[in-house]
């Protein structure tokens, strides 16, 4: 209903082409017309009408002047929307459900009565953690080559969450620039305490040690089923996305990193010699050289098993997900809400459909300005003769945000069904008199 | 996993006294029978003890617990702890198995049972004490559980008496999972291990999940029988934590008992942690740390901090935990907040003022207790990290450089870092390799310290100006700095004065230092 309210938006007064994504007017129009507050509320309420899970939930706003406003809470989606329209936050984050209303936390007699109770189990994968191994970009930049790292990570983590932990409702969200978030929404996941969250993060974390710790993967053999499965998933990516696209050992300096990971000293020395005498070999060649030199017998007592295991470890080091584990370990960690706009890129943090993960292109994600222009375009294409149905059409349906909102709606519906409350799909018409 | 509440007596055994009469009925004191060596401490003691026994039993148990705690501070592993603790336990808190046929069996167990409950009373008053008590009691339980490794039959009798209900994985499912199950749980069965697996919700075995030592399938964890310990111990902790919370709530009722409350208060006071903390009030006054002279002072920094310092200088940036660790260290040096902010501002030379103010300044101020909640401000921020903290925190991830380098670096990188710092004495490097191999990181650090300052240490030892206490093992990066600084400035008057003050006792120092708090 929200979106069909008559709105006097300011967007028509400014030219979209000159506007910046972070302009308060642009953001205001976005919250007013496009942001799917309704489904967000269903998602957090676990019910078609707002419940305590929504009302006692912490929201934190980042205002245009970069002030950070914590412990906001709202009885309904409408009031959250109203606040967003009023304050035009550049983004807002979602925290845990507390034992009492976050707004009243200072009026409680005892501070122990205010504590976090539940929150989705969340994961954050950020491209910066891949900087030591990616060669195409660094820092905030990404390209389609290095986006593959995120694709691999999502695959591995998603299957582990579903097959190993038995979670069903895992929502993946593009973080707007260079990463992805996961929200595990099953009741069982929401009620985990810090200790168990840490255990799950530990289960999924493989790379240990800082920059100077040398070999970062030291997996136990035989490989744990989770690692074994991950390795099978990642092996193909390693060939195509790492060796060919990233060419991680192109320079001598980087190749030294590889040599350091090879357990057999004579073999490493032979490889170094070979690469020094024939500079400019690609990473694929270098990777193949390991086996060819090993079989040519440069090292007399070569432990082939150890070499194979080291090679597996190297594949994992260059492909295995690098999680920002701190985010997952705490029940009260805040995470940016889906469908927010990334202030740097203007892109909307849309959900990623893992069934079509390979097709997801971060550069095709619409920016807030694109979307507003699309609404205008739609109105140009449908002058005057709007049918009743068209008039009631929410604005997001007129834009390329549509598939993302529909996916989210489907996801939320699945979650609500699981919560044993069958949502009665009401006809929009039945509500209007 | 638990079928019924363990505290609840069975219906048949409940007292059948009329509730109206019950509160005036004479209390039924009776001695409990202890069938098992281990105890989950579900039922409180019901018999009489003398006040002397009350105090003495509590003190001996306390002794055991604090010895156990020192083991963690010294970073001993499970085997070393077991070896160290066995004679201590035998002396203070012996507990024999049924098969030992000792005549003291019941008395020992009673003593164990009672002393546990007395300490529960003493340590339930604050969250801090509760957490510490529960951690140490869990360690003690785990230790005793392991002692029973040669006595599996009695142990399984005890476990069966606890009424756990775990589902045994049947042969069909085992065959179906086959190799995966073996791969997940690591090594093959040792001889004498109880074979088989059971499955429980993964929430029940967080430790095994975290270390990937069990197989997971649709939310169920498949655990080999020999990992029972982890489950039993987790259950023990959970019950103890719950019980401690209950005790805390009941505590006010015994406040008026003037026989017990002084004893209890005394017990909890003497349960203070051995001082791994660092007192920043007594720095030599010739030390004037400012943003400008940190580079010079850095020669006195322990490896963890000098590594952060060099990283900061090379990258003009440090990640969050590195900043936090370093900021707190600088704070402990006596660097004022303004100077500290200035130091970071200059160090992040590639950053705009705007970004610095927005994203970094707040955290520095928070660490100093300048902003944040009331508790943070009152406590004047966080205290500088001790070696204990640095050695036990999670390892740094990619791009991070905090922590103790003796632990986070691999040995080759560590040695080259030491060499770069001018430490290439073969004997020292060999010692460091050995220490690091045995995970005794602070020993390695102390070794390096003694090598670097060997001349000065010999000097003060010869002259007798420094006693053994001043040359004790270093357990805090800031102590490292302070001692290094003082050793290199032995001639300065104020360092001498400081040494003198140190000998006169802490009282006077406290009074003096109150004037110049930052």
Coordinates of C-alpha atoms in Angstrom, one line a residue, chain A residues 15 17 19 32 34 44 68 116 130 132 146 156 160 187 212 219 226 238 259 269 273 282 399 405 408 426:
Chain A
X15 CA 17.1 17.2 -13.3
X17 CA 21.1 13.9 -15.0
X19 CA 21.9 14.9 -9.6
X32 CA 9.5 7.4 -0.9
X34 CA 11.2 2.6 -4.4
X44 CA 12.0 -8.9 10.0
X68 CA 25.5 7.9 13.3
X116 CA 20.1 -8.5 22.4
X130 CA 41.6 -10.5 -1.4
X132 CA 47.1 -9.9 -1.5
X146 CA 37.8 -10.3 -9.4
X156 CA 31.2 -22.5 -0.9
X160 CA 28.0 -25.3 3.7
X187 CA 14.8 -19.4 13.5
X212 CA 54.0 -12.6 7.7
X219 CA 44.4 -28.3 6.5
X226 CA 33.5 -29.6 4.0
X238 CA 41.3 -22.0 -9.8
X259 CA 57.9 -21.1 -4.0
X269 CA 65.2 -24.3 -6.1
X273 CA 66.2 -21.6 -11.6
X282 CA 52.5 -17.3 -17.1
X399 CA 11.8 -0.1 -13.0
X405 CA 12.1 -7.0 -5.2
X408 CA 13.0 -10.8 -2.1
X426 CA -4.8 -10.4 -0.1

